[in-house]
Short mmCIF file of C-alpha atoms in Angstrom, two decimals:
data_model
loop_
_atom_site.label_atom_id
_atom_site.label_comp_id
_atom_site.label_asym_id
_atom_site.label_seq_id
_atom_site.Cartn_x
_atom_site.Cartn_y
_atom_site.Cartn_z
CA MET M 1 37.55 26.91 -10.31
CA ARG M 2 36.42 23.98 -12.34
CA ASP M 3 32.57 23.93 -12.43
CA GLU M 4 32.31 19.99 -11.37
CA SER M 5 28.58 20.65 -11.76
CA VAL M 6 29.03 20.62 -15.69
CA PHE M 7 31.30 17.97 -17.05
CA ASP M 8 32.44 15.36 -14.24
CA GLU M 9 35.26 13.80 -16.40
CA LEU M 10 38.51 12.37 -15.07
CA LYS M 11 41.46 14.78 -15.06
CA GLU M 12 44.87 13.74 -15.71
CA GLU M 13 48.07 15.63 -13.71
CA CYS M 14 50.43 17.02 -15.86
CA GLY M 15 52.92 16.52 -19.18
CA VAL M 16 56.72 16.71 -19.51
CA PHE M 17 58.76 17.52 -22.40
CA GLY M 18 63.01 18.01 -22.37
CA VAL M 19 64.88 18.32 -25.42
CA VAL M 20 69.42 18.22 -24.87
CA GLY M 21 71.75 19.68 -27.46
CA HIS M 22 69.59 21.58 -29.44
CA PRO M 23 70.25 25.38 -30.49
CA ASP M 24 66.47 26.13 -29.99
CA ALA M 25 66.07 24.10 -27.24
CA ALA M 26 63.16 26.85 -26.28
CA GLN M 27 61.16 26.78 -28.96
CA LEU M 28 61.16 23.09 -29.56
CA THR M 29 60.28 22.93 -25.95
CA TYR M 30 57.51 25.27 -26.49
CA TYR M 31 56.03 23.41 -29.62
CA GLY M 32 56.37 20.17 -27.23
CA LEU M 33 54.33 21.27 -24.40
CA HIS M 34 52.00 23.10 -26.36
CA ALA M 35 51.84 19.21 -28.03
CA LEU M 36 50.77 17.99 -24.40
CA GLN M 37 48.51 21.32 -23.75
CA HIS M 38 45.26 18.56 -23.18
CA ARG M 39 46.97 17.00 -20.32
CA GLY M 40 47.48 20.86 -18.32
CA GLN M 41 45.75 23.82 -18.56
CA GLU M 42 46.22 25.26 -15.33
CA SER M 43 49.81 26.21 -15.87
CA ALA M 44 53.02 26.14 -17.99
CA GLY M 45 56.81 26.83 -17.20
CA MET M 46 59.57 26.23 -18.41
CA VAL M 47 63.67 25.57 -17.78
CA VAL M 48 66.38 26.48 -20.30
CA SER M 49 70.38 25.94 -19.75
CA ALA M 50 73.09 26.87 -21.93
CA GLY M 51 75.68 25.26 -19.97
CA THR M 52 76.34 28.54 -17.80
CA GLY M 53 73.28 28.78 -15.46
CA PHE M 54 69.51 28.59 -16.21
CA ARG M 55 66.84 31.00 -17.86
CA TYR M 56 63.07 29.88 -16.51
CA HIS M 57 59.44 31.20 -16.84
CA ARG M 58 56.41 30.16 -15.54
CA SER M 59 52.76 31.17 -15.01
CA MET M 60 49.16 30.22 -14.86
CA GLY M 61 46.88 29.93 -17.69
CA LEU M 62 47.77 27.76 -21.28
CA VAL M 63 51.06 27.68 -23.16
CA ASN M 64 50.03 30.10 -26.03
CA GLU M 65 49.25 32.68 -22.76
CA VAL M 66 52.45 31.88 -20.66
CA PHE M 67 55.18 32.59 -23.25
CA ASN M 68 55.22 35.10 -26.21
CA ASP M 69 57.78 35.53 -28.52
CA ASP M 70 59.96 38.06 -26.41
CA ILE M 71 60.18 35.66 -23.80
CA LEU M 72 61.21 32.56 -25.90
CA GLN M 73 64.08 34.39 -27.21
CA GLY M 74 65.39 35.63 -24.18
CA MET M 75 65.30 31.83 -22.87
CA ALA M 76 68.47 30.89 -25.31
CA GLY M 77 70.35 27.63 -24.36
CA HIS M 78 71.12 23.92 -26.06
CA SER M 79 68.78 21.99 -23.57
CA ALA M 80 65.54 22.39 -21.61
CA ILE M 81 62.94 21.15 -19.51
CA GLY M 82 59.18 22.32 -19.62
CA HIS M 83 55.90 21.19 -17.95
CA VAL M 84 52.02 21.54 -18.20
CA ARG M 85 49.54 21.05 -14.97
CA TYR M 86 46.06 20.17 -15.14
CA SER M 87 43.40 22.56 -14.36
CA THR M 88 42.02 21.70 -10.89
CA SER M 89 38.57 22.32 -8.80
CA GLY M 90 41.19 23.65 -5.38
CA GLU M 91 43.42 26.51 -5.26
CA SER M 92 46.20 27.23 -8.54
CA LEU M 93 48.82 28.65 -7.25
CA LEU M 94 52.06 29.78 -8.88
CA THR M 95 54.17 28.06 -6.40
CA ASN M 96 53.15 24.59 -7.10
CA ALA M 97 53.40 25.39 -11.07
CA GLN M 98 56.78 23.19 -12.56
CA PRO M 99 59.60 22.97 -13.12
CA LEU M 100 60.35 23.80 -9.86
CA VAL M 101 64.02 25.35 -9.38
CA PHE M 102 66.21 24.62 -6.40
CA HIS M 103 70.24 25.06 -5.45
CA HIS M 104 72.09 21.89 -4.64
CA GLN M 105 75.19 22.15 -2.46
CA VAL M 106 77.60 19.66 -5.27
CA VAL M 107 76.02 20.70 -8.88
CA GLY M 108 74.22 24.33 -7.99
CA GLN M 109 70.97 24.60 -10.42
CA LEU M 110 68.82 21.86 -10.01
CA ALA M 111 65.30 21.88 -12.12
CA LEU M 112 62.36 19.37 -11.96
CA ALA M 113 59.24 18.24 -13.94
CA THR M 114 57.74 15.48 -13.36
CA ASN M 115 53.68 13.59 -14.43
CA GLY M 116 52.52 11.23 -11.50
CA ASN M 117 51.84 11.16 -8.03
CA LEU M 118 53.50 9.80 -5.08
CA VAL M 119 52.03 7.23 -2.57
CA ASN M 120 54.36 7.66 0.50
CA ALA M 121 54.86 11.67 -0.18
CA ALA M 122 53.20 12.82 3.31
CA SER M 123 55.52 10.24 5.20
CA LEU M 124 58.37 11.57 3.40
CA LYS M 125 57.77 14.96 4.01
CA GLU M 126 56.99 14.78 7.36
CA ALA M 127 60.39 12.81 8.21
CA LEU M 128 62.05 15.55 6.00
CA GLU M 129 60.55 18.15 7.87
CA GLN M 130 61.54 16.39 11.04
CA GLU M 131 65.22 16.81 9.67
CA GLY M 132 64.93 20.79 9.60
CA ALA M 133 63.82 21.00 5.84
CA VAL M 134 61.38 23.96 5.01
CA PHE M 135 58.92 23.66 1.92
CA HIS M 136 57.69 26.03 -0.49
CA THR M 137 55.25 24.51 -2.54
CA THR M 138 52.79 21.17 -1.97
CA SER M 139 54.03 19.54 -4.48
CA ASP M 140 55.52 15.75 -4.69
CA THR M 141 58.38 16.95 -6.70
CA GLU M 142 59.56 19.22 -3.90
CA VAL M 143 60.21 16.05 -1.89
CA ILE M 144 61.81 14.49 -4.67
CA ALA M 145 64.11 17.52 -4.32
CA ARG M 146 64.71 17.75 -0.69
CA LEU M 147 65.73 13.93 -0.71
CA ILE M 148 68.14 14.87 -3.85
CA ALA M 149 69.75 17.45 -1.26
CA ARG M 150 70.10 15.22 1.54
CA SER M 151 71.81 12.37 0.22
CA ARG M 152 75.60 12.53 1.09
CA GLN M 153 76.52 10.97 -2.48
CA GLU M 154 78.91 12.69 -4.18
CA LYS M 155 77.80 11.82 -7.68
CA LEU M 156 74.75 13.16 -8.58
CA GLU M 157 73.36 10.34 -10.44
CA ASP M 158 73.90 8.53 -7.41
CA ALA M 159 71.83 11.15 -5.08
CA VAL M 160 69.33 10.79 -7.48
CA GLN M 161 69.07 7.06 -7.72
CA GLU M 162 68.69 6.89 -3.73
CA ALA M 163 66.03 9.27 -3.59
CA LEU M 164 63.93 7.27 -6.13
CA ARG M 165 64.67 3.96 -3.91
CA GLN M 166 62.72 5.85 -1.51
CA LEU M 167 59.55 6.70 -3.86
CA VAL M 168 56.20 4.73 -3.76
CA GLY M 169 54.04 6.12 -6.65
CA ALA M 170 53.79 6.94 -10.40
CA TYR M 171 56.56 9.25 -11.71
CA ALA M 172 58.17 10.19 -15.13
CA LEU M 173 60.41 12.57 -13.97
CA LEU M 174 63.12 14.73 -16.08
CA ILE M 175 65.95 16.60 -14.13
CA LEU M 176 67.82 19.28 -15.45
CA THR M 177 71.31 20.94 -14.04
CA ASN M 178 74.02 22.67 -16.52
CA ASP M 179 75.80 19.74 -16.62
CA CYS M 180 73.41 16.81 -17.68
CA LEU M 181 69.92 15.65 -17.88
CA LEU M 182 68.45 12.70 -16.22
CA VAL M 183 65.32 11.13 -16.89
CA ALA M 184 63.61 8.49 -14.65
CA GLN M 185 60.41 6.62 -14.71
CA ASP M 186 58.72 4.05 -11.75
CA PRO M 187 59.68 0.75 -11.33
CA HIS M 188 55.87 -0.08 -12.75
CA GLY M 189 55.57 2.58 -15.20
CA LEU M 190 52.39 4.12 -14.27
CA ARG M 191 52.62 6.87 -16.32
CA PRO M 192 54.34 7.05 -20.17
CA LEU M 193 57.20 8.74 -21.04
CA ALA M 194 59.09 8.42 -24.67
CA MET M 195 62.50 9.10 -25.62
CA GLY M 196 63.10 10.37 -29.26
CA MET M 197 66.09 11.55 -31.53
CA LEU M 198 65.96 15.20 -33.64
CA GLY M 199 69.34 15.19 -35.10
CA ASP M 200 72.02 15.05 -32.85
CA ALA M 201 69.62 15.84 -29.92
CA TYR M 202 67.85 13.79 -27.11
CA VAL M 203 63.80 14.80 -26.87
CA PHE M 204 61.60 13.17 -23.61
CA SER M 205 57.98 13.69 -24.08
CA SER M 206 54.78 12.33 -21.88
CA GLU M 207 53.75 11.31 -25.19
CA THR M 208 55.05 10.82 -28.64
CA CYS M 209 52.57 13.12 -30.85
CA ALA M 210 54.89 15.87 -29.32
CA PHE M 211 58.05 14.40 -31.66
CA ASP M 212 55.23 14.56 -34.53
CA VAL M 213 54.93 18.21 -33.88
CA VAL M 214 58.82 18.67 -33.40
CA GLY M 215 59.90 16.88 -36.33
CA ALA M 216 62.06 14.12 -34.19
CA GLU M 217 62.07 10.30 -34.38
CA THR M 218 60.59 8.14 -31.50
CA LEU M 219 63.86 5.87 -30.37
CA ARG M 220 61.71 3.93 -27.41
CA ALA M 221 59.64 4.04 -24.28
CA VAL M 222 61.76 5.16 -21.22
CA GLN M 223 61.72 1.83 -18.93
CA PRO M 224 60.14 0.84 -15.62
CA GLY M 225 62.76 1.61 -13.23
CA GLU M 226 65.14 3.06 -15.47
CA LEU M 227 67.49 6.27 -14.77
CA ILE M 228 68.67 7.97 -17.69
CA THR M 229 71.66 10.51 -17.73
CA ILE M 230 72.73 12.78 -21.13
CA ASP M 231 75.61 15.20 -20.45
CA LEU M 232 74.61 18.31 -22.15
CA GLU M 233 78.46 18.34 -24.03
CA GLY M 234 77.37 15.44 -25.73
CA ARG M 235 81.23 13.98 -24.86
CA LYS M 236 79.80 10.81 -22.57
CA GLY M 237 76.32 10.20 -24.64
CA VAL M 238 73.87 8.35 -22.82
CA LYS M 239 74.08 6.31 -19.98
CA SER M 240 71.36 4.15 -18.66
CA ARG M 241 71.34 2.66 -14.57
CA THR M 242 68.62 0.72 -13.74
CA PHE M 243 67.54 1.77 -9.99
CA ALA M 244 64.82 -0.34 -9.04
CA SER M 245 64.26 -4.34 -8.93
CA PRO M 246 62.41 -5.01 -11.87
CA ALA M 247 57.99 -5.11 -11.08
CA PRO M 248 55.30 -6.21 -13.27
CA ARG M 249 54.83 -3.44 -16.01
CA ALA M 250 51.30 -1.56 -14.78
CA VAL M 251 50.91 1.66 -17.07
CA CYS M 252 47.31 3.70 -16.64
CA SER M 253 44.99 1.55 -18.49
CA PHE M 254 43.03 5.37 -18.64
CA GLU M 255 46.37 6.75 -21.23
CA TYR M 256 44.53 4.28 -23.79
CA ILE M 257 40.79 4.92 -22.74
CA TYR M 258 40.86 8.59 -22.06
CA PHE M 259 44.21 10.72 -21.78
CA ALA M 260 46.76 10.41 -24.78
CA ARG M 261 46.14 11.84 -27.85
CA PRO M 262 44.76 9.65 -30.46
CA ASP M 263 48.05 10.02 -32.63
CA SER M 264 50.31 9.12 -29.62
CA ASP M 265 51.60 5.91 -29.59
CA ILE M 266 52.15 3.96 -26.27
CA ASP M 267 54.89 1.02 -26.31
CA GLY M 268 54.36 0.68 -29.65
CA ILE M 269 50.59 0.69 -29.73
CA ASN M 270 48.39 3.20 -31.41
CA VAL M 271 46.30 5.44 -28.99
CA HIS M 272 43.49 6.10 -32.02
CA MET M 273 44.03 2.10 -33.07
CA ALA M 274 43.57 0.87 -29.60
CA ARG M 275 40.19 3.29 -28.71
CA LYS M 276 38.56 1.68 -32.06
CA SER M 277 39.48 -2.07 -30.91
CA LEU M 278 37.91 -0.74 -28.00
CA GLY M 279 35.06 0.27 -29.20
CA ARG M 280 34.75 -3.37 -31.73
CA ARG M 281 35.11 -5.48 -28.36
CA LEU M 282 32.37 -3.42 -26.74
CA TYR M 283 30.13 -3.79 -29.49
CA ARG M 284 30.91 -8.06 -29.34
CA GLU M 285 30.09 -7.61 -25.76
CA SER M 286 27.11 -5.28 -26.14
CA PRO M 287 25.16 -5.51 -29.30
CA VAL M 288 22.31 -3.14 -29.19
CA GLU M 289 19.76 -2.54 -31.87
CA ALA M 290 20.12 1.07 -33.13
CA ASP M 291 19.84 3.89 -36.23
CA VAL M 292 22.87 6.02 -35.48
CA VAL M 293 25.99 5.87 -33.29
CA THR M 294 27.75 8.88 -31.37
CA GLY M 295 30.71 9.65 -29.12
CA VAL M 296 30.89 12.10 -27.21
CA PRO M 297 33.53 14.39 -28.05
CA ASP M 298 36.67 14.15 -28.55
CA SER M 299 37.75 10.94 -26.51
CA SER M 300 35.04 8.41 -27.41
CA THR M 301 35.15 9.44 -31.14
CA SER M 302 37.33 6.58 -32.25
CA ALA M 303 36.12 3.74 -29.87
CA ALA M 304 32.28 5.36 -31.37
CA ILE M 305 33.92 4.51 -34.82
CA GLY M 306 35.13 1.01 -33.96
CA PHE M 307 31.59 -0.01 -32.41
CA ALA M 308 29.81 1.60 -35.30
CA GLU M 309 32.04 -0.46 -37.89
CA ALA M 310 31.42 -3.45 -35.74
CA ALA M 311 27.32 -2.90 -35.75
CA GLY M 312 27.28 -2.24 -39.14
CA ILE M 313 25.15 0.98 -37.94
CA PRO M 314 26.28 4.61 -39.18
CA TYR M 315 28.96 6.72 -37.39
CA GLU M 316 27.42 10.18 -36.85
CA LEU M 317 28.40 13.82 -35.40
CA GLY M 318 25.31 13.28 -33.24
CA LEU M 319 27.13 15.88 -30.08
CA ILE M 320 29.66 18.83 -31.58
CA LYS M 321 31.65 20.38 -28.90
CA ASN M 322 32.17 24.16 -28.51
CA ARG M 323 36.08 24.64 -28.11
CA TYR M 324 35.79 27.96 -27.51
CA VAL M 325 34.08 28.12 -24.59
CA GLY M 326 36.32 28.87 -21.58
CA ARG M 327 35.98 27.73 -17.64
CA THR M 328 32.50 28.44 -16.75
CA PHE M 329 31.57 29.51 -12.81
CA ILE M 330 29.16 27.97 -10.74
CA GLN M 331 26.15 29.03 -11.37
CA PRO M 332 23.28 29.80 -8.90
CA SER M 333 20.21 28.03 -10.31
CA GLN M 334 20.24 24.11 -11.72
CA GLU M 335 18.52 25.92 -14.60
CA LEU M 336 21.68 27.80 -15.34
CA ARG M 337 23.80 25.04 -14.44
CA GLU M 338 21.97 22.50 -17.40
CA GLN M 339 22.55 25.67 -19.65
CA GLY M 340 26.46 25.53 -18.52
CA VAL M 341 26.23 21.56 -20.86
CA LYS M 342 24.44 23.32 -23.44
CA MET M 343 27.31 25.91 -23.70
CA LYS M 344 29.92 23.22 -24.16
CA LEU M 345 28.28 20.53 -25.80
CA SER M 346 25.53 20.59 -28.43
CA ALA M 347 22.91 17.72 -30.37
CA VAL M 348 22.43 17.85 -33.41
CA ARG M 349 18.45 17.59 -33.70
CA LYS M 350 18.76 16.69 -37.57
CA VAL M 351 21.29 13.42 -36.69
CA VAL M 352 19.79 12.48 -33.70
CA GLU M 353 15.88 13.28 -34.54
CA GLY M 354 13.56 9.90 -34.40
CA LYS M 355 16.24 7.68 -33.95
CA ARG M 356 17.60 5.26 -31.45
CA VAL M 357 20.86 6.83 -30.73
CA VAL M 358 24.08 4.53 -29.43
CA MET M 359 26.04 7.07 -27.24
CA ILE M 360 30.01 5.98 -26.58
CA ASP M 361 31.23 7.31 -23.53
CA ASP M 362 34.86 6.09 -22.40
CA SER M 363 33.80 6.55 -18.60
CA ILE M 364 31.26 7.38 -15.95
CA VAL M 365 32.74 8.97 -12.87
CA ARG M 366 29.28 10.60 -11.23
CA GLY M 367 27.34 10.73 -13.52
CA THR M 368 25.97 13.96 -13.95
CA THR M 369 28.00 14.46 -17.23
CA SER M 370 25.91 11.25 -18.76
CA ARG M 371 22.74 12.20 -17.37
CA ARG M 372 22.53 15.46 -19.02
CA ILE M 373 24.05 14.32 -22.01
CA VAL M 374 21.34 11.78 -22.21
CA LYS M 375 18.81 13.97 -21.83
CA MET M 376 19.69 16.67 -24.26
CA LEU M 377 19.72 14.00 -26.91
CA LYS M 378 15.88 13.15 -26.03
CA GLU M 379 15.27 16.64 -26.21
CA ALA M 380 16.70 16.81 -29.58
CA GLY M 381 14.70 14.10 -29.99
CA ALA M 382 16.15 10.64 -29.94
CA THR M 383 13.71 7.90 -29.62
CA ALA M 384 16.36 5.77 -27.22
CA VAL M 385 19.57 6.50 -26.12
CA HIS M 386 21.68 3.29 -25.25
CA VAL M 387 25.11 4.02 -23.53
CA ARG M 388 28.26 2.12 -24.20
CA ILE M 389 31.23 2.92 -22.23
CA SER M 390 34.50 1.72 -23.48
CA ALA M 391 35.81 1.14 -19.89
CA PRO M 392 35.11 -0.91 -17.40
CA PRO M 393 33.09 0.92 -13.98
CA VAL M 394 35.40 3.87 -12.67
CA LYS M 395 34.54 2.16 -8.54
CA TYR M 396 38.08 2.63 -6.90
CA SER M 397 40.13 6.05 -5.90
CA CYS M 398 42.87 6.61 -8.05
CA PHE M 399 46.64 7.38 -6.04
CA TYR M 400 48.86 7.83 -8.86
CA GLY M 401 47.87 11.31 -10.64
CA ILE M 402 44.43 10.95 -11.77
CA ASP M 403 41.60 13.60 -10.56
CA THR M 404 39.37 10.76 -8.63
CA SER M 405 37.36 11.73 -5.86
CA ASP M 406 36.90 9.69 -2.67
CA ARG M 407 35.33 6.58 -3.54
CA LYS M 408 31.80 7.35 -2.48
CA GLN M 409 31.22 9.52 -4.73
CA LEU M 410 32.41 7.25 -7.28
CA ILE M 411 28.99 6.20 -8.93
CA ALA M 412 29.67 2.63 -9.98
CA ALA M 413 30.93 2.23 -6.35
CA ASP M 414 27.69 1.29 -4.41
CA HIS M 415 25.60 1.60 -7.43
CA THR M 416 24.78 -1.74 -9.49
CA VAL M 417 24.61 -1.06 -13.74
CA GLU M 418 20.64 -0.98 -13.42
CA GLU M 419 20.65 1.46 -11.04
CA ILE M 420 23.40 3.42 -12.88
CA ARG M 421 21.23 3.04 -16.13
CA LYS M 422 18.10 4.15 -13.80
CA LEU M 423 19.96 7.29 -12.47
CA ILE M 424 21.45 8.78 -15.97
CA GLY M 425 18.05 7.65 -17.74
CA ALA M 426 19.34 5.54 -20.57
CA ASP M 427 17.36 3.19 -22.24
CA SER M 428 20.20 0.64 -21.95
CA LEU M 429 23.66 0.46 -20.01
CA SER M 430 26.97 -1.64 -20.47
CA PHE M 431 30.26 -1.24 -19.65
CA LEU M 432 33.36 -3.19 -21.23
CA SER M 433 34.99 -5.50 -19.24
CA GLU M 434 38.34 -5.64 -17.62
CA GLU M 435 39.19 -9.20 -20.05
CA GLY M 436 37.65 -6.98 -22.82
CA LEU M 437 39.62 -3.98 -21.89
CA VAL M 438 43.50 -5.67 -22.19
CA GLU M 439 42.67 -7.80 -24.91
CA ALA M 440 41.44 -4.51 -27.09
CA VAL M 441 44.31 -2.68 -26.12
CA GLY M 442 47.04 -5.61 -26.72
CA ARG M 443 48.93 -5.32 -23.76
CA PRO M 444 49.10 -8.93 -21.94
CA GLN M 445 48.31 -9.08 -18.99
CA GLU M 446 50.08 -12.14 -18.04
CA THR M 447 53.21 -10.68 -18.89
CA GLU M 448 55.93 -8.87 -16.83
CA THR M 449 56.74 -5.96 -19.42
CA CYS M 450 53.32 -5.38 -21.04
CA GLY M 451 50.56 -4.87 -17.76
CA HIS M 452 47.73 -2.74 -16.90
CA CYS M 453 46.51 -0.49 -14.09
CA LEU M 454 43.50 -1.77 -13.37
CA ALA M 455 43.14 -0.42 -9.59
CA CYS M 456 40.65 2.03 -10.44
CA PHE M 457 38.12 -1.14 -11.88
CA ASN M 458 38.93 -3.43 -9.15
CA GLY M 459 40.83 -1.97 -6.22
CA ASN M 460 44.18 -3.96 -7.27
CA TYR M 461 46.86 -1.66 -6.75
CA PRO M 462 50.15 -1.78 -7.87
CA THR M 463 52.01 -0.66 -5.26
CA ALA M 464 51.03 -0.07 -1.02
CA ILE M 465 48.57 2.49 -0.66
CA GLU M 466 48.56 2.81 3.19
CA ASP M 467 49.59 6.31 3.12
CA ALA M 468 47.75 7.22 -0.07
CA LYS M 469 45.30 10.39 -0.52
CA PRO M 470 42.95 10.67 -3.67
CA VAL M 471 44.30 13.43 -6.23
CA THR M 472 41.55 15.74 -5.73
CA THR M 473 43.17 19.13 -5.96
CA GLY M 474 46.19 19.21 -8.18
CA GLY M 475 48.50 19.75 -5.17
CA ASN M 476 51.00 16.92 -5.30
CA VAL M 477 53.23 16.02 -8.97
CA GLY M 478 51.79 18.04 -11.09
#
């Protein structure tokens, strides 16, 4: 169980990786999933095809805990898809680990892995159950599989397209059969998905950092509303079709702010450089006199460097993350809960003592973490702590695959910036503006192909959300 009393950061649902036409597909997928480990630590899984049948393995835990040499050597094949799922605060069930494997009446074995969250999953599931479908997981991915199985289309591509047109929400989807790999991106492109090449093999990943790890070249992003089909024999090449009408692009802003690895590129924009730009813009919007700038590791480091460069104030490692602390159990007393923070994060006294500190973070969700870090810095001797957030205030729940609680638990939903400042004990507090976010990242919001999803900041959701529920337990897609 994740200790919500220690850290209240946002959590993204999962990551996917796939390869077609490589003799070491399982090994490549292992390294690809390892590169995507930051997107999910609850479970990992892989399905490999040699064209004659599936070999698959799924288990709870990190990638290097789930797979070993013996397991990988027993998964020979030239095509594979893999999945990592994030650590939740609710039940962790092996039945929800992906990829999910089903039997299809036309193509036989079918494996699915996806990243995102379906807004209309509940209504689709109810309709399918009324028709006699029996669900074995609580995952939205099974809803997609049931829709494909229900289709009367003769060709799998047509059945998948028919299913996709019924979905509302965010999804980056990989579907593997013994004959082909199908790849799809939701019409708004809410979750990232990239296409690359390694020799004659095609690879797909939630983030391009996985391509760097396996030595692949990034070709392009999978486009919103695009369905790609690649046959496993390589005879037919790559086929692409548009399964949905064009919709305004709305990639999740937090991919740039927090989720993605700094060495990844999303639509050609490097994440580290985007975060530095956020930090520079944050200083221009909210300058402050201080002696040192530090970032909350690791996702805020790039923004802190940008802020420091713009301010002409030294950047220092004022906070150190202990990378060898496992999951902490909820402790029975407030004193021990506070100690849990110090196990995971420490202030460097010689850096902050007697200094006015600017603490850069990427978000404030419930406020508990910010309050404890501010307290930690002051206990280490900081004479003032000025908090700067490289994102606008999170005021609304996400329905597209991010773990945000009900809106009443979001501190910015019903508190002013000044009220939040007092609650976390900071000497000053400022958030980046929405306009500053869009301009700093470099994706003009007014264009059809380059926009952001800003719903968690302003409540303007890119899709209908009538059936939606906030993601709080990771039991949906992922």
